[in-house]
mmCIF file of C-alpha atoms in Angstrom:
data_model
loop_
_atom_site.group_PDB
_atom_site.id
_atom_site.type_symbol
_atom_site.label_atom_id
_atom_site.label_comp_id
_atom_site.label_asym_id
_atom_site.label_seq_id
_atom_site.Cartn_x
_atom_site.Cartn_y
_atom_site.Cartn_z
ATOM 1 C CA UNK A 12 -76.647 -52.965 -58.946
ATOM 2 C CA UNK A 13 -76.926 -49.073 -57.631
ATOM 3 C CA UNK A 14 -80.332 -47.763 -57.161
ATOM 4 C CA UNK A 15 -79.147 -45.274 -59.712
ATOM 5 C CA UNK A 16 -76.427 -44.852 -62.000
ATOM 6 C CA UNK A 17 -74.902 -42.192 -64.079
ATOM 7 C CA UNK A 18 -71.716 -42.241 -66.427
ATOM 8 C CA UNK A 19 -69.225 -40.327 -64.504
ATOM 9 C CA UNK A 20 -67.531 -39.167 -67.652
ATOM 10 C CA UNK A 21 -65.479 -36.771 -67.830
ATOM 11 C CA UNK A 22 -67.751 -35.283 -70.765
ATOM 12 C CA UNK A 23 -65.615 -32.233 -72.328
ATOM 13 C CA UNK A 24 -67.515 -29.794 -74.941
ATOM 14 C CA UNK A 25 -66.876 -26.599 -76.879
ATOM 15 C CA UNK A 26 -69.031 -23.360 -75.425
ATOM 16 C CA UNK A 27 -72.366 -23.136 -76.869
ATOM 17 C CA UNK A 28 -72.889 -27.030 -77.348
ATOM 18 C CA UNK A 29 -76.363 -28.756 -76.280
ATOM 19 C CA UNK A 30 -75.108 -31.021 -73.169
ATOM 20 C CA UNK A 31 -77.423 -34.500 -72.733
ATOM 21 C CA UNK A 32 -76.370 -35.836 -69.134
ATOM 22 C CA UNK A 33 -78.340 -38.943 -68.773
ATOM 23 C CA UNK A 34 -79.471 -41.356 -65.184
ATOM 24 C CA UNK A 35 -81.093 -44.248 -65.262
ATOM 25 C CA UNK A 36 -82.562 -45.802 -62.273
ATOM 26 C CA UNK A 37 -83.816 -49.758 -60.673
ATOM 27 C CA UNK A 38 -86.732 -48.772 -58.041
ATOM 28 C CA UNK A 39 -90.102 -48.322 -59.590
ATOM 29 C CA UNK A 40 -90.843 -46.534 -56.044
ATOM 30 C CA UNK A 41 -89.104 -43.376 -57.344
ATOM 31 C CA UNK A 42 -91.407 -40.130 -58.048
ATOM 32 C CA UNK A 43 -89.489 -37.633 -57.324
ATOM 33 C CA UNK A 44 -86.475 -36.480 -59.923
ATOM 34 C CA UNK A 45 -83.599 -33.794 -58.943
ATOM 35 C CA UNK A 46 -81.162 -33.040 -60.423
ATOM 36 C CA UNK A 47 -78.455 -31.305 -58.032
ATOM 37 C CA UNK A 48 -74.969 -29.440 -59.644
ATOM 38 C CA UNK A 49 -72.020 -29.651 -57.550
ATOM 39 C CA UNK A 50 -68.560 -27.294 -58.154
ATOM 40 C CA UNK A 51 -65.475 -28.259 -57.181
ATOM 41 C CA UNK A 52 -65.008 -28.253 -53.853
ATOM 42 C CA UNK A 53 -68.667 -27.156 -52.990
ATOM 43 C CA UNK A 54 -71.655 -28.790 -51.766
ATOM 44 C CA UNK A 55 -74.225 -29.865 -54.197
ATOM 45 C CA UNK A 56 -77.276 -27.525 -54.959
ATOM 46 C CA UNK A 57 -80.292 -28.082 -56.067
ATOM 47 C CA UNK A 58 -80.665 -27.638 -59.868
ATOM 48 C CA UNK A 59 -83.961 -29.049 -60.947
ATOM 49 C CA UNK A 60 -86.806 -31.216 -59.900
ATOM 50 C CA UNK A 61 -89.849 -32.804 -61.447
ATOM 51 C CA UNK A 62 -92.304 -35.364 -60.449
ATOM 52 C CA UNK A 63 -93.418 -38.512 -62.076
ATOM 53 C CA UNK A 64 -92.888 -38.437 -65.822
ATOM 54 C CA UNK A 65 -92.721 -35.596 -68.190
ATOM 55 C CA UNK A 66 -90.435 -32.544 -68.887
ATOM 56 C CA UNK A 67 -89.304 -29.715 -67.473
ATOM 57 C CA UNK A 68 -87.576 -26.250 -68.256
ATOM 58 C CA UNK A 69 -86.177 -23.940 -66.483
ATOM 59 C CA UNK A 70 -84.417 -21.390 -68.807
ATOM 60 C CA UNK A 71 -81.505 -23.155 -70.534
ATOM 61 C CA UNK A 72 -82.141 -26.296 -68.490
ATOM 62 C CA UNK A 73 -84.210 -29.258 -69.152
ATOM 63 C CA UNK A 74 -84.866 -32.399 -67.215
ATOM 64 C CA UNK A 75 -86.635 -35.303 -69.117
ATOM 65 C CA UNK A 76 -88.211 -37.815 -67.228
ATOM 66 C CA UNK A 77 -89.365 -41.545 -68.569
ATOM 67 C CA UNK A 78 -90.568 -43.718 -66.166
ATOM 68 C CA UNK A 79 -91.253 -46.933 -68.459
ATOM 69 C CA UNK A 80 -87.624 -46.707 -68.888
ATOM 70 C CA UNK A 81 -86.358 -45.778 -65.989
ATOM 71 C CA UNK A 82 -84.189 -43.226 -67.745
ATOM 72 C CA UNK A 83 -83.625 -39.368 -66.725
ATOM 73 C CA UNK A 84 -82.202 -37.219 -68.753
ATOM 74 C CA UNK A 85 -80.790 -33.142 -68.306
ATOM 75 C CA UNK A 86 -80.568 -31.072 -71.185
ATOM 76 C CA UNK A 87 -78.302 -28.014 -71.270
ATOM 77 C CA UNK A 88 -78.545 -25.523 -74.215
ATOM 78 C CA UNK A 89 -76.081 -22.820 -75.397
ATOM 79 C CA UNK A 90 -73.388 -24.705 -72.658
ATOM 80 C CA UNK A 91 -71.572 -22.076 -71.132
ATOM 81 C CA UNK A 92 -68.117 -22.564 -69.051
ATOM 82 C CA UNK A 93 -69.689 -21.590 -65.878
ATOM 83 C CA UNK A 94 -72.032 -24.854 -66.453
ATOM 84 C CA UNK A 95 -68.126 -26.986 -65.629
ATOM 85 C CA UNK A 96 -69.192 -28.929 -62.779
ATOM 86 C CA UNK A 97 -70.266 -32.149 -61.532
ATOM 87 C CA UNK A 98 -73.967 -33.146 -62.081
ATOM 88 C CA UNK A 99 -75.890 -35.592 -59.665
ATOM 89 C CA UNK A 100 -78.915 -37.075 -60.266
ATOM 90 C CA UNK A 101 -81.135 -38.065 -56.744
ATOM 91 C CA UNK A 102 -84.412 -39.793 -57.076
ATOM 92 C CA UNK A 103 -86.835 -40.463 -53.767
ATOM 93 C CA UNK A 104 -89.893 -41.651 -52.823
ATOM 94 C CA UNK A 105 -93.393 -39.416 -52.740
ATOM 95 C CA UNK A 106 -93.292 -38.203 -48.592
ATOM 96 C CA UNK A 107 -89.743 -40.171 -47.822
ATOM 97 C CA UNK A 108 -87.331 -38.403 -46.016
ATOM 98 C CA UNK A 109 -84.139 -40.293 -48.132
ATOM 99 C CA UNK A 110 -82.356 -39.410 -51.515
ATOM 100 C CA UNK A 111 -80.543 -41.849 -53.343
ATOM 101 C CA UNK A 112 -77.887 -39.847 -55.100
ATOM 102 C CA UNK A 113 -75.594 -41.027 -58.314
ATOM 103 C CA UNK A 114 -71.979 -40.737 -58.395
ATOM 104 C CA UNK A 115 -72.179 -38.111 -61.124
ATOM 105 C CA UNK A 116 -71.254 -36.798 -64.260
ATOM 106 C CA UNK A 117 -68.106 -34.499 -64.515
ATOM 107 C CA UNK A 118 -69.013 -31.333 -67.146
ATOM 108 C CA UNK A 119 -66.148 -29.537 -68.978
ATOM 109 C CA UNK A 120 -67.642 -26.384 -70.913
ATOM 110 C CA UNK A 121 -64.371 -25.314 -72.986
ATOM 111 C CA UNK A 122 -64.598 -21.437 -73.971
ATOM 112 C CA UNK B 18 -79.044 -15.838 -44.271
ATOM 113 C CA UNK B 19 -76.057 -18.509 -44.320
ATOM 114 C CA UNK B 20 -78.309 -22.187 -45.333
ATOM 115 C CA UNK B 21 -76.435 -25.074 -43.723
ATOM 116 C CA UNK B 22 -73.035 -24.432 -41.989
ATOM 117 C CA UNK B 23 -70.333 -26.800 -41.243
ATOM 118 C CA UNK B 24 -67.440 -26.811 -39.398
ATOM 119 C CA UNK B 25 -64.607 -27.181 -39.698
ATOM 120 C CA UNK B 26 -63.624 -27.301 -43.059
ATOM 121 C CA UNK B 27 -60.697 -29.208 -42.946
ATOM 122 C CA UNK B 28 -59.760 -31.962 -40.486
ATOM 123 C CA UNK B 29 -56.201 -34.089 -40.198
ATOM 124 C CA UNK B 30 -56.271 -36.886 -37.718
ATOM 125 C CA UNK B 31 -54.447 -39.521 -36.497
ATOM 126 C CA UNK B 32 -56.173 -43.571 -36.631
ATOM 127 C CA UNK B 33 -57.616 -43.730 -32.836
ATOM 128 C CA UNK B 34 -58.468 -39.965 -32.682
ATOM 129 C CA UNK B 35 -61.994 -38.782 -31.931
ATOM 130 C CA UNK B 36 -63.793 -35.998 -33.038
ATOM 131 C CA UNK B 37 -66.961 -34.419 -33.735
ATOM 132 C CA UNK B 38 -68.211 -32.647 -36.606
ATOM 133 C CA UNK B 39 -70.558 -29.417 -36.450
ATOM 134 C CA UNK B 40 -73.632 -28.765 -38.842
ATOM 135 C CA UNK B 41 -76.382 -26.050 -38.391
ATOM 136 C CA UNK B 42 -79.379 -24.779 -40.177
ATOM 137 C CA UNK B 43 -81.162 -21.234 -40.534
ATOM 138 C CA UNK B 44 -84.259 -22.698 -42.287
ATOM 139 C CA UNK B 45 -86.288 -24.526 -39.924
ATOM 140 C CA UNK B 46 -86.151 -27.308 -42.057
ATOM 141 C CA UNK B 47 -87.432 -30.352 -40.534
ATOM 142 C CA UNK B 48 -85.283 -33.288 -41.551
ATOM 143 C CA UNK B 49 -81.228 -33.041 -41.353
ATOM 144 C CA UNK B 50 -78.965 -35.772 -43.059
ATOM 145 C CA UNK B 51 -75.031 -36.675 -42.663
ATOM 146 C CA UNK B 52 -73.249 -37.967 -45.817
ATOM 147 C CA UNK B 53 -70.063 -38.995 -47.032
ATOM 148 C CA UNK B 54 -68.605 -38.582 -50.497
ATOM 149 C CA UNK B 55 -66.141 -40.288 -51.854
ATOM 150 C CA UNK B 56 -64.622 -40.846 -55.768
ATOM 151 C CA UNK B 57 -66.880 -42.991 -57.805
ATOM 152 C CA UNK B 58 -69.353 -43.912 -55.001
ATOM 153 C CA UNK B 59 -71.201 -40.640 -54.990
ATOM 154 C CA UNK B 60 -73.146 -39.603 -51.519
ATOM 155 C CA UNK B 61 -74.019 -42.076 -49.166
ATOM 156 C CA UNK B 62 -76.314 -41.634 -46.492
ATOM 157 C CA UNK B 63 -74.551 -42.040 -42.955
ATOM 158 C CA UNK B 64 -77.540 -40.692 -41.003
ATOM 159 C CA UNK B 65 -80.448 -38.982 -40.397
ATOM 160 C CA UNK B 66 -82.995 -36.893 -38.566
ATOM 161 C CA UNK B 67 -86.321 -36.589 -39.984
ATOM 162 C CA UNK B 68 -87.497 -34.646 -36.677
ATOM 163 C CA UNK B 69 -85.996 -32.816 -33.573
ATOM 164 C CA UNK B 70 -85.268 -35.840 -31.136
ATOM 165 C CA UNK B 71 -85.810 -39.032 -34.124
ATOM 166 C CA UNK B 72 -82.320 -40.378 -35.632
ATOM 167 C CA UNK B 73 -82.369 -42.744 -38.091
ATOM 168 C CA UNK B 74 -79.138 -45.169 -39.942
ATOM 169 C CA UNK B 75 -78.472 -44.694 -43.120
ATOM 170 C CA UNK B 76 -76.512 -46.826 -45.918
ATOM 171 C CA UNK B 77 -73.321 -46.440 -44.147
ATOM 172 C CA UNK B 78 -73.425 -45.644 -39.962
ATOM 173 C CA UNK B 79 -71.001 -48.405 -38.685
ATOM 174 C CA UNK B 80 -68.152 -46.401 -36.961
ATOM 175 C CA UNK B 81 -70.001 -42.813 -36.870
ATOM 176 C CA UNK B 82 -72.548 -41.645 -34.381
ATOM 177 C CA UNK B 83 -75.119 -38.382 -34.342
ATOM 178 C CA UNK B 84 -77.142 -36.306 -32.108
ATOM 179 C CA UNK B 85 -79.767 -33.950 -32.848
ATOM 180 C CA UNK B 86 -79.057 -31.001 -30.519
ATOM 181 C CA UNK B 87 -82.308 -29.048 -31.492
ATOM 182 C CA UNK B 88 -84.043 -28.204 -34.310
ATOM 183 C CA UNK B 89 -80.858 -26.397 -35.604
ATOM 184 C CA UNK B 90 -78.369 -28.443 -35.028
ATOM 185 C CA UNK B 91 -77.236 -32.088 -36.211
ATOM 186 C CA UNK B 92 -73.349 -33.087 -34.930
ATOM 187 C CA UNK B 93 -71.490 -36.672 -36.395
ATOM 188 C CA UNK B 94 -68.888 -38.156 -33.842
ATOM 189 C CA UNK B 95 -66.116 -40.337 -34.827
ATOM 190 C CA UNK B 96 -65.468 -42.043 -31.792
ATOM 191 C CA UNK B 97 -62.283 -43.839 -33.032
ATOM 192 C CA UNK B 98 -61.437 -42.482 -36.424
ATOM 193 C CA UNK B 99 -59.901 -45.143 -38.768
ATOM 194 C CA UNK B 100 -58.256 -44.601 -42.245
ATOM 195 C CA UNK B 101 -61.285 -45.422 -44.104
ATOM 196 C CA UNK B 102 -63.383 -43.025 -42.779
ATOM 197 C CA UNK B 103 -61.271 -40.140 -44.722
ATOM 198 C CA UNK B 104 -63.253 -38.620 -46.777
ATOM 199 C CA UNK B 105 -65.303 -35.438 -47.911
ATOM 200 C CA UNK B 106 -68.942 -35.122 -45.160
ATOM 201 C CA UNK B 107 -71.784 -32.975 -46.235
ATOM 202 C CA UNK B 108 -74.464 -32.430 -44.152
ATOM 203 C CA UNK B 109 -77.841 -31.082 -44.954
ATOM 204 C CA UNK B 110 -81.306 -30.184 -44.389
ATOM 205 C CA UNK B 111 -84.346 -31.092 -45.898
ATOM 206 C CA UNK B 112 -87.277 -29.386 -47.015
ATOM 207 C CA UNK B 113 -90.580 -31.591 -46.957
ATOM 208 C CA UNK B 114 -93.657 -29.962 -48.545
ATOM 209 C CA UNK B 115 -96.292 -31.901 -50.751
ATOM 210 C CA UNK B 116 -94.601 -35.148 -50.753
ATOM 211 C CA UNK B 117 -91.238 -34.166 -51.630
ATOM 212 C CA UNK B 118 -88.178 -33.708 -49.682
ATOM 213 C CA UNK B 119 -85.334 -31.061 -51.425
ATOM 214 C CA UNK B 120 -82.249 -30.763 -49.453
ATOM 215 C CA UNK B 121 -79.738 -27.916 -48.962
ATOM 216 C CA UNK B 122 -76.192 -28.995 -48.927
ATOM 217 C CA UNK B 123 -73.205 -27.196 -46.543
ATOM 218 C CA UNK B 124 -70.016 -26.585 -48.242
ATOM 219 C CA UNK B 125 -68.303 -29.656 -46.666
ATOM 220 C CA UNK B 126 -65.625 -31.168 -44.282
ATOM 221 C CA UNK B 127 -62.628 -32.290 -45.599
ATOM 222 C CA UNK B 128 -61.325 -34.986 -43.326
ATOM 223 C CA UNK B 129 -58.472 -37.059 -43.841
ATOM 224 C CA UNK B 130 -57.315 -39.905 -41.316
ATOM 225 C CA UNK B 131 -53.657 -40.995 -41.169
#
């Protein structure tokens, strides 16, 4: 079993849609949450991060985090086609120097 | 300010070639990390520096080797490259403050091994 897993999709919607990308992960260790977007033929950057449980927003961007679970969730409102890309979730320990990444989840934002 | 840079971009060799990849970083980050991309498998960690002059394996360092230059710089050698080491290698530094460690990708080497 991966540390942390993601549906790689593809997952195609119109413009405008509310996108629900969704992680879920195995090592209770976790506390940090990021969420990194990745165009094609880029390097990933760092979309959002939150600690421990809770949510998050950051403009049209939401991360969702519930630890009982083990489930992570990013929210995307009013989807836009500049949002196509791939989206990783990484999770990693409180003062550890390693990520573990997911494979991702390939965005298509149709206009 | 140009993050994390990576050369080269692109890379063809032949099974038994060597060859070294570049990576430096403008940040003074702390920690610097090698990975390796490939479809379905997401990034796995090849290795690590979490200081100037500490290198640490990762998930994946059999056939690959690193040194830490400096603070700067963190290089990956393929000492005898072998078909399944083609593939797309990010490297990346790492910014730890208050427990947490956010890295900042390079745009990539793609290297493929015939």
């Amino acid at each position: 079993q991966k540390e942390v897993e993601q549906d790689p999709g593809p997952l195609s919607v119109p413009e405008g849609a509310i996108v629900s990308l969704n992680c879920t992960y195995s090592n209770s260790a976790f506390q940090y949450f990021m969420w990194y977007r990745q165009y094609s033929r880029k390097g990933p950057e760092l979309l959002m991060y939150t600690y421990s449980s809770g949510n998050k927003e950051d403009g049209r961007f939401t991360a969702q985090v519930d630890k009982s679970s083990k489930y992570i969730s990013l929210f995307i409102r009013d989807s836009q086609p500049s949002d196509s890309a791939t989206y990783l979730c990484a999770n990693a320990r409180t003062g550890g120097f390693k990520t573990i990444f997911g494979a991702g989840t390939r965005l298509f934002v149709k206009a | 300010n140009a993050g994390v840079t990576q050369t080269p971009k692109f890379q063809v060799l032949k099974t038994g070639q060597s060859m070294t990849l570049q990576c430096a970083q403008d940040m003074n980050h702390n920690s610097m990390y090698w990975y390796r991309q490939d479809p379905g498998m997401g990034l796995r960690l090849i290795y690590y520096s979490a200081s100037e002059g500490t290198t640490d394996k990762g998930e994946v360092p059999n056939g690959y080797n690193v040194s830490r230059l400096n603070k700067r710089e963190f290089s990956l050698r393929l000492e005898s490259a072998a078909p399944s080491q083609t593939s797309v290698y990010f490297c990346a530094s790492g910014l730890s403050e208050g427990g947490k460690n956010i890295q900042y990708f390079g745009a990539g080497t793609r290297l493929s091994v015939l």
